[in-house]
JSON list of C-alpha atoms in Angstrom, two decimals:
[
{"chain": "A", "resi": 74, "resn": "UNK", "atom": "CA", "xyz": [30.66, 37.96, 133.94]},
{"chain": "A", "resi": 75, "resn": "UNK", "atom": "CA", "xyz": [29.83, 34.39, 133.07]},
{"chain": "A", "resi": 76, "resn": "UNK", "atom": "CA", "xyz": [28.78, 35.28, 129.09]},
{"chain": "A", "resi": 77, "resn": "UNK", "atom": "CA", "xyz": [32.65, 37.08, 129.41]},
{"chain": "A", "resi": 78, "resn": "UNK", "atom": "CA", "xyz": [34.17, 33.88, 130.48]},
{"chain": "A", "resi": 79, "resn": "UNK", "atom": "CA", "xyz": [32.19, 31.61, 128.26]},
{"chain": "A", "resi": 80, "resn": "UNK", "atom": "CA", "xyz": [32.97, 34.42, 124.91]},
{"chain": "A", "resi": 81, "resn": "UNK", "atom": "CA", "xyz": [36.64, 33.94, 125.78]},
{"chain": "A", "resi": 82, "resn": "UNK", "atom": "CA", "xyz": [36.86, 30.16, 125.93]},
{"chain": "A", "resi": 83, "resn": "UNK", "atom": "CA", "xyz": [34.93, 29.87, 122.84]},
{"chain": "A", "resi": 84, "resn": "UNK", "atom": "CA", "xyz": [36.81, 32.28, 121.02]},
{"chain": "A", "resi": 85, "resn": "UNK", "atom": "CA", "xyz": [40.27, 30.61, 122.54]},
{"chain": "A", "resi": 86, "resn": "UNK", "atom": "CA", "xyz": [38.96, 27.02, 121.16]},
{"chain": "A", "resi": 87, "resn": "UNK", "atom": "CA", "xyz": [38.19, 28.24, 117.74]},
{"chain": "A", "resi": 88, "resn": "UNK", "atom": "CA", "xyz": [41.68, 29.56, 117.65]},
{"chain": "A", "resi": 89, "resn": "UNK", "atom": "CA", "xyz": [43.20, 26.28, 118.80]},
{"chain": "A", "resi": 90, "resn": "UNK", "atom": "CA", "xyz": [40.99, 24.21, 116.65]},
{"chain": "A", "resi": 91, "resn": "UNK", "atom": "CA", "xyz": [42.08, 26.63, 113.23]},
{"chain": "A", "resi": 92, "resn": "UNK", "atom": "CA", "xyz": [44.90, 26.47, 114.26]},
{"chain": "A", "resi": 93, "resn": "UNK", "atom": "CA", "xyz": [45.59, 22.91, 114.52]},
{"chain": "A", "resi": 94, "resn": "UNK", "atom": "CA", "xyz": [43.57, 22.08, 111.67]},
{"chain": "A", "resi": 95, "resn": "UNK", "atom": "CA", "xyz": [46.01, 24.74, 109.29]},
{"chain": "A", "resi": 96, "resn": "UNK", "atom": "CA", "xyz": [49.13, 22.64, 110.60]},
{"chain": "A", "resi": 97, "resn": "UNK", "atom": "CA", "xyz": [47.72, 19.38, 109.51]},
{"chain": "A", "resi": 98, "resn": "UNK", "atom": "CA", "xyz": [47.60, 20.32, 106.19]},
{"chain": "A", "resi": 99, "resn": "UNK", "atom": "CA", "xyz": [50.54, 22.07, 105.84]},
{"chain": "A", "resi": 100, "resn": "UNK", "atom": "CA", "xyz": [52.39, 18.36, 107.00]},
{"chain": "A", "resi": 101, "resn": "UNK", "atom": "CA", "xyz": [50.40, 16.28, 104.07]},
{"chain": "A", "resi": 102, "resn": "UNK", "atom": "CA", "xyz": [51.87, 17.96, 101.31]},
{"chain": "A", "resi": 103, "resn": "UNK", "atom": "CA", "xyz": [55.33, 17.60, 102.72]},
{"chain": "A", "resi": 104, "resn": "UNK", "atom": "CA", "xyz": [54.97, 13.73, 103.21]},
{"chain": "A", "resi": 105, "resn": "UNK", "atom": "CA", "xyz": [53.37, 13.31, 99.97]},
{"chain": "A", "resi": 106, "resn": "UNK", "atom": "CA", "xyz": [56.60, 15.41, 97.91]},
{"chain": "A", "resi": 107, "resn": "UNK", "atom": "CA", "xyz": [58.92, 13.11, 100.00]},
{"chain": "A", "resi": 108, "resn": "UNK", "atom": "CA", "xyz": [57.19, 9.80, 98.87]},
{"chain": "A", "resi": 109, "resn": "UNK", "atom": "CA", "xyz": [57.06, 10.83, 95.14]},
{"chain": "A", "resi": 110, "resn": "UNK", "atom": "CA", "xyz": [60.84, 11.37, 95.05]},
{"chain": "A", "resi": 111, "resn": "UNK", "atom": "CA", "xyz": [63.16, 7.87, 93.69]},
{"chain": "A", "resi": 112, "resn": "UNK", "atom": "CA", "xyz": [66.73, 8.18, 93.69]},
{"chain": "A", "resi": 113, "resn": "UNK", "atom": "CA", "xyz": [68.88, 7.22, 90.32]},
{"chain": "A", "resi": 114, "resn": "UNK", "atom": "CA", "xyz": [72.48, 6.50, 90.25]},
{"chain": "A", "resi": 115, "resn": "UNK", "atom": "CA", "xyz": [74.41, 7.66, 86.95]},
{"chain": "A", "resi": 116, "resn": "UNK", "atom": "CA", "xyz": [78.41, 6.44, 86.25]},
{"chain": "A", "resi": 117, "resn": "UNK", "atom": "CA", "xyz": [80.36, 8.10, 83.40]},
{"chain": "A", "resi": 118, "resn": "UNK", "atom": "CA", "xyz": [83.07, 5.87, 82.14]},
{"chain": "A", "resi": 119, "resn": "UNK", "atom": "CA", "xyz": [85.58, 7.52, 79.92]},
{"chain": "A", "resi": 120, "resn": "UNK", "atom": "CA", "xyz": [88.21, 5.32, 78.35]},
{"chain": "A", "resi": 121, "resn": "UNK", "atom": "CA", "xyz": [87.48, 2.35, 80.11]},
{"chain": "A", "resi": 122, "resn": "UNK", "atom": "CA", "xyz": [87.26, 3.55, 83.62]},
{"chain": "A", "resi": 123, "resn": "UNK", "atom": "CA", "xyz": [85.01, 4.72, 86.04]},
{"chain": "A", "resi": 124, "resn": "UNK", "atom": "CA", "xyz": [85.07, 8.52, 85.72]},
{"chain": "A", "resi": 125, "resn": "UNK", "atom": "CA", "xyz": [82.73, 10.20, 87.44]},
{"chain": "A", "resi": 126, "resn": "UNK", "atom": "CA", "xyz": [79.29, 8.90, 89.75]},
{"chain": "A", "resi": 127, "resn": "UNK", "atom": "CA", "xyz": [76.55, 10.17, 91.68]},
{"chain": "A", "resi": 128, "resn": "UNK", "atom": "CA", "xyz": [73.35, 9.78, 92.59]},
{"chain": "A", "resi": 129, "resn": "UNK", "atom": "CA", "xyz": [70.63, 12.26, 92.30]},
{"chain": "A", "resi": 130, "resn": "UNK", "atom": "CA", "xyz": [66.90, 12.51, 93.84]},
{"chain": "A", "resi": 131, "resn": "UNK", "atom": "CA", "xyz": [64.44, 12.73, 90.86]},
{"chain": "A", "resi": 132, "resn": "UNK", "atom": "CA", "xyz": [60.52, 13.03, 90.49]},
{"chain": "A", "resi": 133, "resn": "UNK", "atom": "CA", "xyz": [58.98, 9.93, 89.55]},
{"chain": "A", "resi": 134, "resn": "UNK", "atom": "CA", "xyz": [58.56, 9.60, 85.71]},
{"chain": "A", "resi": 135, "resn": "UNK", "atom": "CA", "xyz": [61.19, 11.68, 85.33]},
{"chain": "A", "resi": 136, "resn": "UNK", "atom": "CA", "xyz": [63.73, 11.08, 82.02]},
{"chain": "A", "resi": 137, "resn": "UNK", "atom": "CA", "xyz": [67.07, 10.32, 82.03]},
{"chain": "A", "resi": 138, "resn": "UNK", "atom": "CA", "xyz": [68.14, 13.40, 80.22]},
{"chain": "A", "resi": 139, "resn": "UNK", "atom": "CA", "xyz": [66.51, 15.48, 83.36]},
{"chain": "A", "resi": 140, "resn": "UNK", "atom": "CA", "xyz": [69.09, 13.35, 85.91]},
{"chain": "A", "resi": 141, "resn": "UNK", "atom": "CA", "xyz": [71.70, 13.68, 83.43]},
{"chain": "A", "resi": 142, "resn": "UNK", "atom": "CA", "xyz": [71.30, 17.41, 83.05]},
{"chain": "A", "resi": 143, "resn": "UNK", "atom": "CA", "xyz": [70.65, 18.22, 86.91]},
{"chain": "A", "resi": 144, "resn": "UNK", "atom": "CA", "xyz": [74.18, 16.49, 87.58]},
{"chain": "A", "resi": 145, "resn": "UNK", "atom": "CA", "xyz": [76.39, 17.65, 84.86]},
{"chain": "A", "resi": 146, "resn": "UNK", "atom": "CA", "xyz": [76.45, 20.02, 82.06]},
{"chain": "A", "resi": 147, "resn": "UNK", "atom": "CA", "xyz": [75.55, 18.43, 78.76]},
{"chain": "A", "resi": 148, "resn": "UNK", "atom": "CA", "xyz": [75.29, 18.94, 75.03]},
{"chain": "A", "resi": 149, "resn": "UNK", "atom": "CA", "xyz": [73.18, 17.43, 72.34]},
{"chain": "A", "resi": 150, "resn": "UNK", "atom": "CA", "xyz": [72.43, 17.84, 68.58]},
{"chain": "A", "resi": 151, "resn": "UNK", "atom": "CA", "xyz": [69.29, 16.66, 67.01]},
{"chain": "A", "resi": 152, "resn": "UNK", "atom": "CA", "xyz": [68.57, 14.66, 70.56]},
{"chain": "A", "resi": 153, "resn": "UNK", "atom": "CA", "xyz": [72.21, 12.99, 70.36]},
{"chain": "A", "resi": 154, "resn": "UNK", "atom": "CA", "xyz": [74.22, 13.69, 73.42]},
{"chain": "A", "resi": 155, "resn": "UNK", "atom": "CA", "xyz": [77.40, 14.96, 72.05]},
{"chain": "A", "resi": 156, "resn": "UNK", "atom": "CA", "xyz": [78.99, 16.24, 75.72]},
{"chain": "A", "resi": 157, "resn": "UNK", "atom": "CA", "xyz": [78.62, 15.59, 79.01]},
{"chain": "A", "resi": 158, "resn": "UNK", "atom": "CA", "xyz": [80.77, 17.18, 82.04]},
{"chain": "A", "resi": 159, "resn": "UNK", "atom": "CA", "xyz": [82.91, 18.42, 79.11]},
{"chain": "A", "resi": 160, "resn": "UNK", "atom": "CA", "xyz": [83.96, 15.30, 77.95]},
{"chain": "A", "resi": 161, "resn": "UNK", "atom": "CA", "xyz": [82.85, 15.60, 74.03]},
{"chain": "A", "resi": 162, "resn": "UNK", "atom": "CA", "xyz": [82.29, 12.63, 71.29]},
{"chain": "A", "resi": 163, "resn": "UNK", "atom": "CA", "xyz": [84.49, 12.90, 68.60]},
{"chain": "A", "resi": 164, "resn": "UNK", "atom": "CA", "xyz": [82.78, 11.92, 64.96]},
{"chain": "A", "resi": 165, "resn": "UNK", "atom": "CA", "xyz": [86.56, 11.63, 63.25]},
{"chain": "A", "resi": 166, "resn": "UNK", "atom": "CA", "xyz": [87.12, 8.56, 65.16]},
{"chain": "A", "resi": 167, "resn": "UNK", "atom": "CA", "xyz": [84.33, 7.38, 65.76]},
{"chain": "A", "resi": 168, "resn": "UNK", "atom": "CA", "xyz": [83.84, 7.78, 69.23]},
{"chain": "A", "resi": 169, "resn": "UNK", "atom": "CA", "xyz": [79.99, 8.62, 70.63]},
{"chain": "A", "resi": 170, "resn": "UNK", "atom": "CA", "xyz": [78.42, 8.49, 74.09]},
{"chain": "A", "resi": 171, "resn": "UNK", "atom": "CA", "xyz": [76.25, 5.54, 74.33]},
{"chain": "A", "resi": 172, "resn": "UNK", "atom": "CA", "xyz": [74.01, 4.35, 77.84]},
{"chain": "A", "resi": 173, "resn": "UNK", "atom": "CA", "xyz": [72.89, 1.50, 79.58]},
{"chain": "A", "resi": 174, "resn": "UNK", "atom": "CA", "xyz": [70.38, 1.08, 82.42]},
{"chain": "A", "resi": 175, "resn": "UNK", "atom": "CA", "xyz": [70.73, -1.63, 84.93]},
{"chain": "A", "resi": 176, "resn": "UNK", "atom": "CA", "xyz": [73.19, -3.31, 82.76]},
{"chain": "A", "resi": 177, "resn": "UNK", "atom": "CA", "xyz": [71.18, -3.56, 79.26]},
{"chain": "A", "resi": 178, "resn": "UNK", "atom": "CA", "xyz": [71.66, -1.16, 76.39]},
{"chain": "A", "resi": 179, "resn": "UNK", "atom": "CA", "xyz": [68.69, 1.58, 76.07]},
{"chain": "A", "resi": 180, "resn": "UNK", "atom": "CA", "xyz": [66.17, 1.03, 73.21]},
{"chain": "A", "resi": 181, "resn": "UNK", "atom": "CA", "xyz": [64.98, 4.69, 73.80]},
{"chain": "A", "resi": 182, "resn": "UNK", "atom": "CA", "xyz": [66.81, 8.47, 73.46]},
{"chain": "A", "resi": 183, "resn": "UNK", "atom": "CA", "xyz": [67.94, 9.66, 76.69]},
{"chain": "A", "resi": 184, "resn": "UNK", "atom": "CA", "xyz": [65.05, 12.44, 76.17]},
{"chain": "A", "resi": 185, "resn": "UNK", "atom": "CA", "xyz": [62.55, 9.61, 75.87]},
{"chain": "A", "resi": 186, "resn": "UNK", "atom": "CA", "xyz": [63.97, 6.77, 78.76]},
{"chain": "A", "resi": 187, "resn": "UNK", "atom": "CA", "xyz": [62.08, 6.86, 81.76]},
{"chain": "A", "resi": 188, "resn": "UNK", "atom": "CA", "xyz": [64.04, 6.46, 85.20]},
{"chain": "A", "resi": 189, "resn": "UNK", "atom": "CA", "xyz": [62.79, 3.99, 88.07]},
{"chain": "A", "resi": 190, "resn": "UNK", "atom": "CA", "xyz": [63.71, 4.40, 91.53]},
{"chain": "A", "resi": 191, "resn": "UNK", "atom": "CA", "xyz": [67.28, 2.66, 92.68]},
{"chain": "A", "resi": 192, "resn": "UNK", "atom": "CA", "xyz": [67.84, 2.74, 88.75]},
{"chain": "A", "resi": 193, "resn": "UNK", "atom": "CA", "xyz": [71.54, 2.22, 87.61]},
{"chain": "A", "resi": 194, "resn": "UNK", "atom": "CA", "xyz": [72.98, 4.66, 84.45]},
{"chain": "A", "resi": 195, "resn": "UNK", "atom": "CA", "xyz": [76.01, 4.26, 82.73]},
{"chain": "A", "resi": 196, "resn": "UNK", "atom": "CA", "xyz": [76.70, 6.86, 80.20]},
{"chain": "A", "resi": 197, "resn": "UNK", "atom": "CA", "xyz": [79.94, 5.14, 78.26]},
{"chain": "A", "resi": 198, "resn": "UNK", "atom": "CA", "xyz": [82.28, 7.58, 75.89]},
{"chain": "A", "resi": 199, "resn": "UNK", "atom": "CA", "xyz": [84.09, 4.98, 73.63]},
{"chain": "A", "resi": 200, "resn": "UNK", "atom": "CA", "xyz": [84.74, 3.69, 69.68]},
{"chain": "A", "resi": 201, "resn": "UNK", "atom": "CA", "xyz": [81.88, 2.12, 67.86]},
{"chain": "A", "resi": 202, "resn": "UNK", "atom": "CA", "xyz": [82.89, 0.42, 65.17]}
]
Protein backbone atom coordinates (compact mmCIF):
# COMPACT_ATOMS: atom_id res chain seq x y z
CA UNK A 1 0.00 0.00 0.00
CA UNK A 2 2.85 2.32 0.83
CA UNK A 3 4.89 1.61 -2.77
CA UNK A 4 0.97 2.64 -4.16
CA UNK A 5 1.06 5.86 -2.34
CA UNK A 6 4.66 6.68 -2.92
CA UNK A 7 4.10 5.57 -7.19
CA UNK A 8 1.26 8.11 -7.15
CA UNK A 9 2.99 11.10 -5.58
CA UNK A 10 5.92 10.59 -7.72
CA UNK A 11 4.09 10.24 -10.75
CA UNK A 12 1.75 13.44 -9.62
CA UNK A 13 5.17 15.56 -9.10
CA UNK A 14 6.60 14.70 -12.42
CA UNK A 15 3.40 15.91 -13.88
CA UNK A 16 3.47 19.17 -11.96
CA UNK A 17 7.11 19.70 -12.50
CA UNK A 18 6.56 19.09 -16.74
CA UNK A 19 4.11 20.82 -16.48
CA UNK A 20 5.34 23.92 -15.02
CA UNK A 21 8.50 23.73 -16.72
CA UNK A 22 6.37 23.63 -20.47
CA UNK A 23 4.60 26.98 -19.28
CA UNK A 24 7.80 28.74 -18.60
CA UNK A 25 8.85 28.48 -21.88
CA UNK A 26 5.93 29.06 -23.61
CA UNK A 27 6.00 32.85 -21.59
CA UNK A 28 9.82 33.65 -22.87
CA UNK A 29 9.07 33.74 -26.35
CA UNK A 30 6.10 35.97 -25.82
CA UNK A 31 8.16 38.60 -23.77
CA UNK A 32 10.98 38.42 -26.08
CA UNK A 33 8.42 39.20 -29.53
CA UNK A 34 6.99 42.07 -27.36
CA UNK A 35 10.47 43.68 -26.64
CA UNK A 36 11.66 43.41 -30.31
CA UNK A 37 8.65 45.39 -31.54
CA UNK A 38 9.35 49.73 -31.96
CA UNK A 39 6.57 51.75 -32.97
CA UNK A 40 6.97 54.37 -36.11
CA UNK A 41 4.73 57.19 -36.79
CA UNK A 42 4.15 58.05 -40.65
CA UNK A 43 2.15 61.61 -41.79
CA UNK A 44 1.10 62.04 -45.45
CA UNK A 45 0.82 65.64 -46.38
CA UNK A 46 -0.91 66.32 -49.61
CA UNK A 47 -1.01 69.90 -50.79
CA UNK A 48 0.30 71.42 -47.90
CA UNK A 49 -1.70 69.81 -45.20
CA UNK A 50 -1.71 67.12 -42.96
CA UNK A 51 -3.58 64.32 -44.74
CA UNK A 52 -3.49 61.30 -43.30
CA UNK A 53 -1.30 59.75 -39.88
CA UNK A 54 -0.79 56.75 -37.98
CA UNK A 55 1.36 54.88 -36.22
CA UNK A 56 2.20 51.33 -36.77
CA UNK A 57 4.13 48.54 -34.58
CA UNK A 58 7.13 47.30 -36.69
CA UNK A 59 10.01 44.65 -36.15
CA UNK A 60 13.17 46.19 -35.38
CA UNK A 61 15.32 46.78 -38.54
CA UNK A 62 12.48 46.92 -40.36
CA UNK A 63 12.38 49.50 -43.69
CA UNK A 64 10.31 52.18 -44.21
CA UNK A 65 8.72 50.80 -47.29
CA UNK A 66 7.47 47.69 -44.92
CA UNK A 67 5.56 50.54 -42.47
CA UNK A 68 4.56 52.33 -45.46
CA UNK A 69 3.08 49.30 -47.15
CA UNK A 70 1.45 47.67 -43.89
CA UNK A 71 -0.54 51.11 -43.50
CA UNK A 72 -1.58 52.05 -46.92
CA UNK A 73 -1.62 50.73 -50.33
CA UNK A 74 1.30 51.89 -52.41
CA UNK A 75 2.87 51.93 -55.85
CA UNK A 76 6.38 52.17 -57.11
CA UNK A 77 8.36 51.99 -60.41
CA UNK A 78 11.97 51.14 -60.55
CA UNK A 79 11.98 51.65 -56.45
CA UNK A 80 10.26 55.25 -56.88
CA UNK A 81 7.08 55.50 -54.94
CA UNK A 82 4.68 56.75 -57.46
CA UNK A 83 1.25 56.21 -55.11
CA UNK A 84 0.42 55.94 -51.85
CA UNK A 85 -3.31 55.62 -50.32
CA UNK A 86 -4.25 56.49 -53.94
CA UNK A 87 -2.89 59.70 -54.00
CA UNK A 88 -0.52 59.39 -57.31
CA UNK A 89 2.63 61.74 -58.43
CA UNK A 90 2.06 63.34 -61.47
CA UNK A 91 5.41 63.58 -63.88
CA UNK A 92 3.54 66.46 -66.22
CA UNK A 93 3.89 68.84 -63.47
CA UNK A 94 6.28 67.88 -61.77
CA UNK A 95 4.91 66.72 -58.74
CA UNK A 96 6.70 63.43 -56.87
CA UNK A 97 6.40 61.99 -53.37
CA UNK A 98 9.41 62.83 -51.45
CA UNK A 99 10.15 61.76 -47.32
CA UNK A 100 11.69 62.95 -44.38
CA UNK A 101 12.50 61.22 -41.07
CA UNK A 102 12.56 63.11 -37.87
CA UNK A 103 12.57 66.28 -39.75
CA UNK A 104 15.71 65.76 -42.25
CA UNK A 105 15.37 64.69 -45.85
CA UNK A 106 16.26 60.79 -46.46
CA UNK A 107 19.65 60.07 -48.15
CA UNK A 108 18.37 56.44 -48.76
CA UNK A 109 15.21 54.79 -51.01
CA UNK A 110 12.35 54.07 -48.90
CA UNK A 111 13.27 50.23 -49.73
CA UNK A 112 16.69 50.85 -48.26
CA UNK A 113 15.86 53.45 -44.94
CA UNK A 114 15.89 51.71 -41.85
CA UNK A 115 13.15 52.70 -39.13
CA UNK A 116 14.09 53.33 -35.32
CA UNK A 117 11.69 53.06 -32.64
CA UNK A 118 9.47 56.44 -31.83
CA UNK A 119 10.74 57.36 -35.48
CA UNK A 120 8.78 60.27 -37.21
CA UNK A 121 7.84 59.83 -41.33
CA UNK A 122 6.58 62.31 -43.46
CA UNK A 123 5.83 61.18 -46.88
CA UNK A 124 5.19 64.83 -48.74
CA UNK A 125 3.25 64.84 -52.37
CA UNK A 126 4.26 68.31 -53.80
CA UNK A 127 6.18 70.32 -56.96
CA UNK A 128 9.89 70.00 -57.24
CA UNK A 129 11.20 72.35 -59.22
Amino acid sequence: MKKNKLAVITGLATIFTFTFAGYETTQTPTTVSAASKIHVTYTLKVNNKNYKKRTVKLAKHSTVMQGLRKLWHVKSTNGFITSIAGKSQNKAKHVYWTYTINGKFANKGATEQRVGNKDKIKFTLAKMN
